[in-house]
XYZ file of C-alpha atoms in Angstrom:
587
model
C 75.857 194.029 83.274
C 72.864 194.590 81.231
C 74.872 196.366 78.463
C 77.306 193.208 78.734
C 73.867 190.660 78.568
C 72.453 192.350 75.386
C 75.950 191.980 73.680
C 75.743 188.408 74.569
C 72.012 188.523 73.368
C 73.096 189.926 70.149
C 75.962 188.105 69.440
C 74.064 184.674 70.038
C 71.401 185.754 67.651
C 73.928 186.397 64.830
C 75.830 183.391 65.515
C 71.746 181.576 65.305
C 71.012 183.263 62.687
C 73.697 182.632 60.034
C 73.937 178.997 61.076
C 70.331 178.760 60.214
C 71.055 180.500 56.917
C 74.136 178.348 56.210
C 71.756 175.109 56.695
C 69.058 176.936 54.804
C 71.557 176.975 51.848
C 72.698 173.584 52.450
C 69.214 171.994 52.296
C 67.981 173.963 49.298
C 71.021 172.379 47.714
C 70.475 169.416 48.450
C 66.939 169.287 47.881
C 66.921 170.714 44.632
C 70.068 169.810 42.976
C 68.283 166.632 42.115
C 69.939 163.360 41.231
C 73.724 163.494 39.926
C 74.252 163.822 36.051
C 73.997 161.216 33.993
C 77.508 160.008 32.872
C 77.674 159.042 29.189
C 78.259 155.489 28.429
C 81.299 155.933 25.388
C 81.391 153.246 22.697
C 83.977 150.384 23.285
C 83.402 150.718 26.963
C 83.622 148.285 29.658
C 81.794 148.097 33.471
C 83.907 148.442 36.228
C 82.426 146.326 38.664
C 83.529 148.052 41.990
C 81.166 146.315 44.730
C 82.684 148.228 47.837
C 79.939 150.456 48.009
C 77.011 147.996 47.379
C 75.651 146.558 50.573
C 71.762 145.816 50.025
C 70.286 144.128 47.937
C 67.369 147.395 47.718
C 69.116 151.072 47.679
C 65.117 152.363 48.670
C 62.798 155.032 48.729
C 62.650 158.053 51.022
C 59.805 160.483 51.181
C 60.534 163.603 53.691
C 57.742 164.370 55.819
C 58.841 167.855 56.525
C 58.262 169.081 53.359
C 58.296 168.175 49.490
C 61.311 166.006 48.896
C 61.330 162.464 47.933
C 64.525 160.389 46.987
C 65.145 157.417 45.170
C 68.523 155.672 45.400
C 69.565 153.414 42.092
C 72.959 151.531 43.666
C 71.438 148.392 45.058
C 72.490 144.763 44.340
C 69.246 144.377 42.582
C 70.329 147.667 40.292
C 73.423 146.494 39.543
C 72.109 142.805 38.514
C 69.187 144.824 36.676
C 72.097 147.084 34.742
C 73.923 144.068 34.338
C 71.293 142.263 32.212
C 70.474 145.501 30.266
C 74.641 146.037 29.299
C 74.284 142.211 27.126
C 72.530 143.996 25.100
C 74.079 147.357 25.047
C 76.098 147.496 21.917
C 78.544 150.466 23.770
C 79.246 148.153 26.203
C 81.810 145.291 25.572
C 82.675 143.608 28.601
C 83.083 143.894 32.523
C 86.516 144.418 34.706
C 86.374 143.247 38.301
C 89.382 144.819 39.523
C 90.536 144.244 43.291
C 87.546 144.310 44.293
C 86.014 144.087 48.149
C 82.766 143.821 48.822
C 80.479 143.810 52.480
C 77.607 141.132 50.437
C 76.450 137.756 51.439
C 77.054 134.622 49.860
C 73.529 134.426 48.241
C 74.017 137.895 46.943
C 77.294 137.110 45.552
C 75.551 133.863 43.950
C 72.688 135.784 42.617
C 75.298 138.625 41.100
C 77.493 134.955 40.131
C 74.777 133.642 37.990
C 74.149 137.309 36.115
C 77.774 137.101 34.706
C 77.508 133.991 33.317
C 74.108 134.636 31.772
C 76.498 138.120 30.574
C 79.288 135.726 29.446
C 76.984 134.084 27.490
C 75.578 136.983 25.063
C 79.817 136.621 23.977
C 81.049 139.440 25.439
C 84.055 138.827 28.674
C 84.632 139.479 32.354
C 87.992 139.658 33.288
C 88.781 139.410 36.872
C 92.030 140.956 38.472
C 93.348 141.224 42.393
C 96.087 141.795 44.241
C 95.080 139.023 46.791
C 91.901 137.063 46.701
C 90.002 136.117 49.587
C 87.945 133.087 49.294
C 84.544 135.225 49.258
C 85.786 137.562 46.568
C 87.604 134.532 45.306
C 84.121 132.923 44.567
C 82.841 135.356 42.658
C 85.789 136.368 40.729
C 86.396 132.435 39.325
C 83.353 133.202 37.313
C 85.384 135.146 34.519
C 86.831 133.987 31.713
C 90.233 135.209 32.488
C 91.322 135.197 36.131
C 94.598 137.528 37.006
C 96.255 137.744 40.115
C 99.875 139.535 41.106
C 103.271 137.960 41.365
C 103.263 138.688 44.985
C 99.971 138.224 45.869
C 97.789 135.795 47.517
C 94.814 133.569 46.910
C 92.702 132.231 50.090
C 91.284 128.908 50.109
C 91.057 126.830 52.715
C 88.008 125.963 53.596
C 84.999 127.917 55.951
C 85.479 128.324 59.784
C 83.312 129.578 62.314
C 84.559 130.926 65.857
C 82.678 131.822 68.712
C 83.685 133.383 72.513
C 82.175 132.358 75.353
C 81.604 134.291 78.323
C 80.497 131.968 81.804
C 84.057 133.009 83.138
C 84.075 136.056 82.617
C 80.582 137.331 84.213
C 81.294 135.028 87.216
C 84.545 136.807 87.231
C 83.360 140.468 86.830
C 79.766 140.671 88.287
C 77.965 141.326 84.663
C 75.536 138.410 83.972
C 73.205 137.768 81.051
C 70.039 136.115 82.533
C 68.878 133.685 79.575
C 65.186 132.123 78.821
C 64.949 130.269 75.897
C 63.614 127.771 74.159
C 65.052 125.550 71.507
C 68.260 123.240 72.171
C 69.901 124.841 68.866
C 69.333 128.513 70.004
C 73.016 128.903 70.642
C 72.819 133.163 70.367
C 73.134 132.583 74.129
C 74.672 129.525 75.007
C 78.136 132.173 75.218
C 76.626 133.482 78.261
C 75.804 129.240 79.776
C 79.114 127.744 78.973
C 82.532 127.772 78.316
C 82.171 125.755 74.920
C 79.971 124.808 72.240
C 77.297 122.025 72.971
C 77.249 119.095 70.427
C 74.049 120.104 69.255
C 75.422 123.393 68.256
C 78.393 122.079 67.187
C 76.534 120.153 65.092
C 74.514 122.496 63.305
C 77.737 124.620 62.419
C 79.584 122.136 61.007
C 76.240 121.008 58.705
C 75.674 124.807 57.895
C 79.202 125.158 56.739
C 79.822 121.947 54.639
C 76.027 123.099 53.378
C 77.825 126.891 52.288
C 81.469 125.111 51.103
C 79.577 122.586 48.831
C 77.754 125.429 46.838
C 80.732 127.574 46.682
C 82.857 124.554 44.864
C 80.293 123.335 42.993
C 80.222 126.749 41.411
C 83.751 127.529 41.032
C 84.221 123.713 39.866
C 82.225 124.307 36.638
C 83.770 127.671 36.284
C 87.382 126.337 36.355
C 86.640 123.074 34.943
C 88.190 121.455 38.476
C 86.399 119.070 40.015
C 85.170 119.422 43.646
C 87.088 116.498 44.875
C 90.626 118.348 43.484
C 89.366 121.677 44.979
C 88.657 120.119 48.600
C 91.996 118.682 47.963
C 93.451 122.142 47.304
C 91.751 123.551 50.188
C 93.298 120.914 52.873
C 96.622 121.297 51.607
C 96.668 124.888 51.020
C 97.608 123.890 47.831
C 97.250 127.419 45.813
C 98.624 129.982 48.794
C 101.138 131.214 46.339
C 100.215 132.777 43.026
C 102.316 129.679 41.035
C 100.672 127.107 43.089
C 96.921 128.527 41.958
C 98.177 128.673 38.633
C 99.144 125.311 39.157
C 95.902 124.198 40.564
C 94.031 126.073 37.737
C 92.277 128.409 39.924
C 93.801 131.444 38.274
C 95.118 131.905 34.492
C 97.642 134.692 34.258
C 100.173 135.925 37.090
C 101.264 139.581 36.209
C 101.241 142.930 37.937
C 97.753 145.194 36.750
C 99.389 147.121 34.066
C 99.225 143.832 32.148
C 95.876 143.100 33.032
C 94.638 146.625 31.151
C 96.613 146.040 28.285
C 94.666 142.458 27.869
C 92.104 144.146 27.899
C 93.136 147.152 25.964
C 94.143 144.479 23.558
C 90.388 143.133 23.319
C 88.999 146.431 22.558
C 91.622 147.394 19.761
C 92.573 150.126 21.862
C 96.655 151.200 21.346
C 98.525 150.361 24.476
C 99.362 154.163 25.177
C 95.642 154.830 25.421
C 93.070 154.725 27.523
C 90.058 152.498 27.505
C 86.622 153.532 28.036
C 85.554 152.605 31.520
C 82.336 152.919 33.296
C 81.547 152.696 37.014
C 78.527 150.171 37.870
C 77.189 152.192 39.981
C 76.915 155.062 37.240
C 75.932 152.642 34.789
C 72.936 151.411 37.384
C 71.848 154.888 37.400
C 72.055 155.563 33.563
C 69.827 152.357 33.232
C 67.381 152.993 36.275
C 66.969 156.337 34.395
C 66.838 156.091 30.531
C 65.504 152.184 30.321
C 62.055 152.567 29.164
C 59.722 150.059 31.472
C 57.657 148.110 29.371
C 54.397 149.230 28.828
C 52.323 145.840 31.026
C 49.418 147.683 33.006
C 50.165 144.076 35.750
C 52.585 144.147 38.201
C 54.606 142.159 40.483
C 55.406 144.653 43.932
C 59.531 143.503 45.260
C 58.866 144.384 49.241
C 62.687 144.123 50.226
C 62.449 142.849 54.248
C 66.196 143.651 54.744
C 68.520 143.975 57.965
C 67.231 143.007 61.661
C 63.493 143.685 62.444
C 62.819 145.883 65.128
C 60.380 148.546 66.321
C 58.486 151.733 64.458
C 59.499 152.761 60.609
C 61.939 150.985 60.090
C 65.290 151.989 57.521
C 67.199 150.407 54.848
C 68.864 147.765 57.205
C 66.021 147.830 59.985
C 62.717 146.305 59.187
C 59.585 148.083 60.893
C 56.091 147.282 60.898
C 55.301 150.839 60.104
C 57.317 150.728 56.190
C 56.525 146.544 56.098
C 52.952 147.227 57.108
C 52.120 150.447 54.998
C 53.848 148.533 51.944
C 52.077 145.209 52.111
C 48.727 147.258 52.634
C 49.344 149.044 49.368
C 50.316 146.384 47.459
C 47.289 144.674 48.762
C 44.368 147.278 47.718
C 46.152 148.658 44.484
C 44.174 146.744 41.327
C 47.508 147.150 38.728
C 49.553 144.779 41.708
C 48.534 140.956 40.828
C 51.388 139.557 43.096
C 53.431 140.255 45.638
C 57.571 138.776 45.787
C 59.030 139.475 49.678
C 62.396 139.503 49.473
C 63.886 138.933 52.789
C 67.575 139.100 54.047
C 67.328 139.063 57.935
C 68.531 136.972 60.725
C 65.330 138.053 62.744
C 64.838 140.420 65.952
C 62.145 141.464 67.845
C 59.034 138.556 68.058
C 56.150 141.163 68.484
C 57.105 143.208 64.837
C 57.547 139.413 63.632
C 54.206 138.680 64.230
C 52.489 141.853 62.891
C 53.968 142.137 59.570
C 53.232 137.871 59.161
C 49.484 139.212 59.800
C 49.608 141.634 57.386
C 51.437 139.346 54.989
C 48.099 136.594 55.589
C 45.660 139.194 54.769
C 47.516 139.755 52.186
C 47.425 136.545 50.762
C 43.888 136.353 50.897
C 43.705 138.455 48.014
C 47.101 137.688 45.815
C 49.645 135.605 45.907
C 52.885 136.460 47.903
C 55.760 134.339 46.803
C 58.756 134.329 49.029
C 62.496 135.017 47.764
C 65.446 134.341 50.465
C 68.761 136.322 50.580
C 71.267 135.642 52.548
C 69.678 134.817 55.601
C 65.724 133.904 56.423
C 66.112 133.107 59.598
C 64.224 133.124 62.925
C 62.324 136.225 62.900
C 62.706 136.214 59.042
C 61.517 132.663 58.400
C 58.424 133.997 60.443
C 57.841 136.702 57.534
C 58.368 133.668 55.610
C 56.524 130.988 56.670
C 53.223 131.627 55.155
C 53.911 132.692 51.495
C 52.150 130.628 48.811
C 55.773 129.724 47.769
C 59.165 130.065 49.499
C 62.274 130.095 47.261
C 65.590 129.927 48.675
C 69.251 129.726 47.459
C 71.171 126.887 48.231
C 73.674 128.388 50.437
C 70.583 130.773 51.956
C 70.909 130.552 56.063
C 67.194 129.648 57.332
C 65.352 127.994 59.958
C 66.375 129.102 63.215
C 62.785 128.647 64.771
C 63.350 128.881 68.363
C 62.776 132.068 70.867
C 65.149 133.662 73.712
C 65.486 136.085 76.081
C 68.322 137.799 77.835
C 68.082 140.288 80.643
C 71.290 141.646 81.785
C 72.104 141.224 85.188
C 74.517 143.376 87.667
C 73.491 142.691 91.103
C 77.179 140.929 91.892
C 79.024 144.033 90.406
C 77.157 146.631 92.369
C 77.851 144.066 95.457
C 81.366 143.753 94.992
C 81.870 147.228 95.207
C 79.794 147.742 97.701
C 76.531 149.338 96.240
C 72.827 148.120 97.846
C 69.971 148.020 96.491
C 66.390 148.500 98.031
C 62.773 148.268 96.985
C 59.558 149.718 98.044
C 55.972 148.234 96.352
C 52.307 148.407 96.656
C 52.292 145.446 95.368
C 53.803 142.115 94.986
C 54.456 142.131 91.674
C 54.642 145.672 91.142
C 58.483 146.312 90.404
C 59.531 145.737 87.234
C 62.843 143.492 86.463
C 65.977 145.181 88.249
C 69.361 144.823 87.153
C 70.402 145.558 90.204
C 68.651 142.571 92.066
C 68.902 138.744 91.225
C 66.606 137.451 89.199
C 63.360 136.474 90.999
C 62.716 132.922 90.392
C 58.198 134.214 89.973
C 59.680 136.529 87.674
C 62.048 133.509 85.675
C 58.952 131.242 85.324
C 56.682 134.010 83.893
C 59.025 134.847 81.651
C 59.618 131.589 80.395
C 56.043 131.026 80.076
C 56.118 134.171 77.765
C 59.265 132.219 75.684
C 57.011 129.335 75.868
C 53.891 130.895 74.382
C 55.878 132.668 71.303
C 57.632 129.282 70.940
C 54.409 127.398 70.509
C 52.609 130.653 68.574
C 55.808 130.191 66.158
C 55.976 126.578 65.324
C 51.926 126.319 64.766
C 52.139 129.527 62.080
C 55.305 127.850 60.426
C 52.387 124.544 60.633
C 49.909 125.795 58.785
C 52.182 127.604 56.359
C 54.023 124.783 55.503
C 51.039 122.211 55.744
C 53.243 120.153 58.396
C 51.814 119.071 61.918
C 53.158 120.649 65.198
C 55.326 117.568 65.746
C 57.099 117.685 62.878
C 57.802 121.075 62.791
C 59.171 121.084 66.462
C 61.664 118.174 65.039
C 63.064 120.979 62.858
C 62.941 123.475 64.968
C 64.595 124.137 68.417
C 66.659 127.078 66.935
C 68.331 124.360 64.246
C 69.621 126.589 61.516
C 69.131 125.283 57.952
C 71.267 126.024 54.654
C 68.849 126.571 51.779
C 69.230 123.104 50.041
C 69.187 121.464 53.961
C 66.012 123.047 54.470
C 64.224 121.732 51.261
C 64.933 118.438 52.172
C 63.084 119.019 55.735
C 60.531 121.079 53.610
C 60.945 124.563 54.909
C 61.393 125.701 51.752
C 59.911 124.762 48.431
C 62.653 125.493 45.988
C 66.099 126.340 45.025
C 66.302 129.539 43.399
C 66.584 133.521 43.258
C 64.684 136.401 42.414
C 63.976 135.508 38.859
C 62.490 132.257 40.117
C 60.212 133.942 42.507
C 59.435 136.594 39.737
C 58.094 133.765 37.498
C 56.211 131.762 39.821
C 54.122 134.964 41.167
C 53.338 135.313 37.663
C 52.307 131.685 37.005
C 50.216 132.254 40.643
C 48.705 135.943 39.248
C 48.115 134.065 35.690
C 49.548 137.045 33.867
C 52.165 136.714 31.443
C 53.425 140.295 31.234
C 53.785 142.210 33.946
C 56.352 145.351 35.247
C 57.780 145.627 38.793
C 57.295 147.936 41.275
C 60.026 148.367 44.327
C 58.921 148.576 48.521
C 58.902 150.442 51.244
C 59.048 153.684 50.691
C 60.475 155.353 53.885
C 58.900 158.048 55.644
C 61.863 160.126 56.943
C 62.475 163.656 58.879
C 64.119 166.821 58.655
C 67.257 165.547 60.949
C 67.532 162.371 59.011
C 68.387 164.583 56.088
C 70.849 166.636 57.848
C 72.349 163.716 58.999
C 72.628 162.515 55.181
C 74.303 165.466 53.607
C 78.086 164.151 54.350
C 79.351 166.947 56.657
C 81.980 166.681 58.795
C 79.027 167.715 61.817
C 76.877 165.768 60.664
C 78.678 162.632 60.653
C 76.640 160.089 62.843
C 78.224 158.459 65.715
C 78.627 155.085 64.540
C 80.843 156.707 61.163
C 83.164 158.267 63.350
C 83.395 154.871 65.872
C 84.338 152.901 62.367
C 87.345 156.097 61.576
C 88.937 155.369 65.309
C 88.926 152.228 65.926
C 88.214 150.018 62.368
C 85.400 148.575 60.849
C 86.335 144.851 62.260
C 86.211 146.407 66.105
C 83.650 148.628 65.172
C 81.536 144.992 64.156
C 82.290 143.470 67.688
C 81.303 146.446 69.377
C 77.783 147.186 67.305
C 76.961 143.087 68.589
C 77.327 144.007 72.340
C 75.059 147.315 71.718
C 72.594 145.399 69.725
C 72.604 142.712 72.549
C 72.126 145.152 75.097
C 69.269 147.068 73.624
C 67.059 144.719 72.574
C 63.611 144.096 74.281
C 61.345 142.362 74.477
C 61.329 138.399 73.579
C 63.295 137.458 70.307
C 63.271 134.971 67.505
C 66.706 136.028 66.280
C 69.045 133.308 64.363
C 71.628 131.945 67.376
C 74.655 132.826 65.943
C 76.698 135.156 63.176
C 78.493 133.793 60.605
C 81.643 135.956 58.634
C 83.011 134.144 55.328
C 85.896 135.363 54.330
């Protein structure tokens, strides 16, 4: 038996010891390897604009802890509208194909990366657009080229925006789950689902408003792109009136039906390039790269720090689509006490999250201010939690179809004390004290314990609306007549003067310069995320070290995989939240 054990010993230690050599070799590659080669950018080329892969508008920074490595990742939105802007002037580069493309970014993201092709349109050189079937998202940005192409058998969207939501009273009387709910706000509809079997008016209300707010921007866009007016392309929309390739044609939405072969010989024909050759074609994402890279920064000794606040906010460090305290904090802190920084730009995309985080990055955001100016730029949403990064900036810029507002606080405790009776599991406590056990699932909620909660809804409620006060230079009152978890489009929420302007990242850029009185100045990009040894091994693309939610999205689909990430995030969440009341999916 011993003989037998040391085999076992020995064999165990091999097996240890050349896995630990095989990730050895793995992590020196992929450590020192560096950053992928440059790919040449050929004369007479033009940009493939493939967005599939571009999700945020900040790609980041990653410092590893463990030892000497730090990464810098060149394919956000805010790379490609940077490499954009540098290829106008890039004699190699003579236009910009956006071929069937499908992309995961917002509406104000697609109107910031809108506005950069028309500014590219007009140095003279084109964007051609081409796609099998266009949804009306893709569809918006796409009616920006100058030539719009679409198959014979394909399909253009437009219809108008819709917004669906389940509800789930039924159900948990039904089953024995419950969702306890404290809240406050009469708009804070992220849990009405769980109170009733349809929408309120109020909520009703404020989708409809938020909508129309969205639609309007889209078609007054594509109207001056198309030269249609928006009454003919509401028109269009209720009848369905360009479902059919012939009927957009029709409707002037599109220019040219023919398969894609066609399309690259228009453009083959642009370049002077035979027909039985190949044009010169450059991914964005390379192209990003090339510029982050080779583009010589000017040589301003001011700056302006970009601290992207992107995804929901949550607890500790935080990641590309989570926003911590401990990358938010460490970031504005920097910002703060370097001399070369004059102003600060937050640039925040979140629906909100946890209240506590909320209110410790706002603090560090008012000491902040104290010393420079931080000007605000909204992405696609601002809202609850996010307006409360927000809501104290010098200046808050927001694009029109930006989703905002949403000032209103929650709380849902999951409840499954008629399950466990139903099939016939008890529950028991024993306490020292009376208040000693903490909230059971298992037990209905305790009325002592309902009111104390709600006075803990309450007191973030009233510790939200008096910051978003003095921010905004309103009184309590008339912030509470906005608030109530109402959720704002960007151009609703001027008029009710949560925001100051309309306008994107360039706008925010120049009025933290105008605030810093500096009239040159570089940028400089935040956080820079402090990260481990396993979240590199969980980076290197293996087939083992695929995280879980990867292989979730390969079996069952990335629409199913969506619906099942929103029931995990509800059920993990703690603590009280300021998180906008619903989700909204344009298509």
């Amino acid at each position: 038996m011993r003989f037998l054990g040391n085999v076992l010993a020995t064999i165990v230690g091999l097996f240890v010891f050349f896995m630990l050599l095989f990730f050895g070799i793995l992590l020196i590659s992929a450590i020192f390897s560096g950053s992928s080669d440059e790919v040449p950018v050929e004369n007479n080329s033009v940009i493939e604009l493939d967005l599939s892969e571009i999700k945020n508008d900040y790609a980041g920074k990653f410092n590893f802890k463990d030892f000497d490595y730090f990464e810098v990742k060149h394919d956000g939105l805010s790379d490609v509208i940077r490499a954009i802007d540098e290829a106008k002037t890039d004699d190699n580069i003579k236009g910009i194909s956006i071929l069937n493309d499908e992309s995961d970014l917002g509406m104000a993201q697609l109107k910031a990366l809108r506005d950069e092709l028309e500014a590219f349109k007009k140095s003279g050189k084109f964007v051609y657009a081409y796609s099998n079937m266009y949804s009306q998202k893709e569809y918006y940005l796409n009616s920006v080229a100058n030539t719009v192409y679409i198959n014979p058998i394909g399909e253009l969207d437009f219809k108008g925006l819709s917004s669906e939501v389940l509800f789930f009273k039924d159900f948990q009387e039904k089953s024995g789950l419950k969702m306890e709910v404290i809240r406050h706000g009469k708009y804070k509809s992220a849990v009405e689902p769980f109170l009733e079997n349809e929408m309120s008016p109020a909520n009703r209300e404020q989708v409809l408003a938020l909508l129309n707010s969205v639609w309007n921007s889209m078609v007054t866009d594509i109207s001056k792109s198309r030269n249609v007016s928006v009454s003919q392309l509401n028109t269009i929309a209720n009848g369905l009136l360009a479902r059919t390739p012939e009927m957009a044609k029709t409707q002037k939405l599109v220019d040219v039906i023919a398969y894609e072969d066609v399309y690259h010989n228009a453009i083959r024909k642009v370049l002077k390039v035979d027909s039985d050759e190949d044009y010169n074609k450059i991914d964005i994402k390379d192209y990003a790269d090339n510029v982050a890279k080779t583009v010589k920064e000017n040589s301003a000794k001011d700056k302006i720090a970009i601290i992207y606040a992107q995804g929901e906010i949550g607890n500790g460090e935080g990641d590309l689509n989570i926003i911590g305290e401990g990358s938010m904090r460490r970031s504005l802190q920097e910002a703060r006490k370097n001399e070369n920084i004059k102003a600060i730009v937050l640039r925040i995309d979140s629906p909100g999250g946890n209240a506590l985080t909320s209110d410790l990055i706002w603090r560090e955001i008012e000491l902040t201010k104290k010393v420079k100016p931080v000007v605000v730029s909204m992405g696609n949403y601002a809202a609850s939690g996010g307006y409360y990064l927000a809501c104290n900036a010098n200046k808050i810029f927001a694009e029109a179809n930006t989703i905002t507002g949403s000032i209103g606080v929650f709380g849902t405790l999951p409840n499954f004390s008629k399950l466990i009776d139903k099939v016939g599991i008890h529950v028991e406590q024993v306490n020292t004290h009376e208040n000693a056990a903490e909230y059971s699932v298992f037990k209905p909620l305790d009325e002592k314990f309902r009111i104390i909660t709600q006075e803990g809804v309450e007191r973030i409620y009233n510790t939200f609306v008096n910051r978003v006060a003095a921010g905004r230079k309103m009184t309590f009152a008339q912030v509470d007549s906005i608030a109530q978890g109402r959720v704002w489009s960007g151009s609703e929420a001027l008029k009710v003067g949560l925001v100051d302007e309309i306008g994107g990242m360039d706008s925010a850029l120049k009025e933290a310069a105008k605030l810093a009185k500096i009239n040159t100045y570089k940028t400089q990009n935040f956080p820079q995320y402090e990260k481990s040894f396993d979240d590199l091994l969980s980076n290197l693309g293996l087939p083992f070290f695929k995280t879980k939610e990867n292989f979730i999205k390969e079996e069952v689909g990335v629409e199913n995989y969506r619906i099942i990430e929103q029931i995990r995030k509800m059920n993990t969440k703690k603590g009280i939240q300021i998180l906008m009341p619903f989700e909204i999916n344009i298509k």
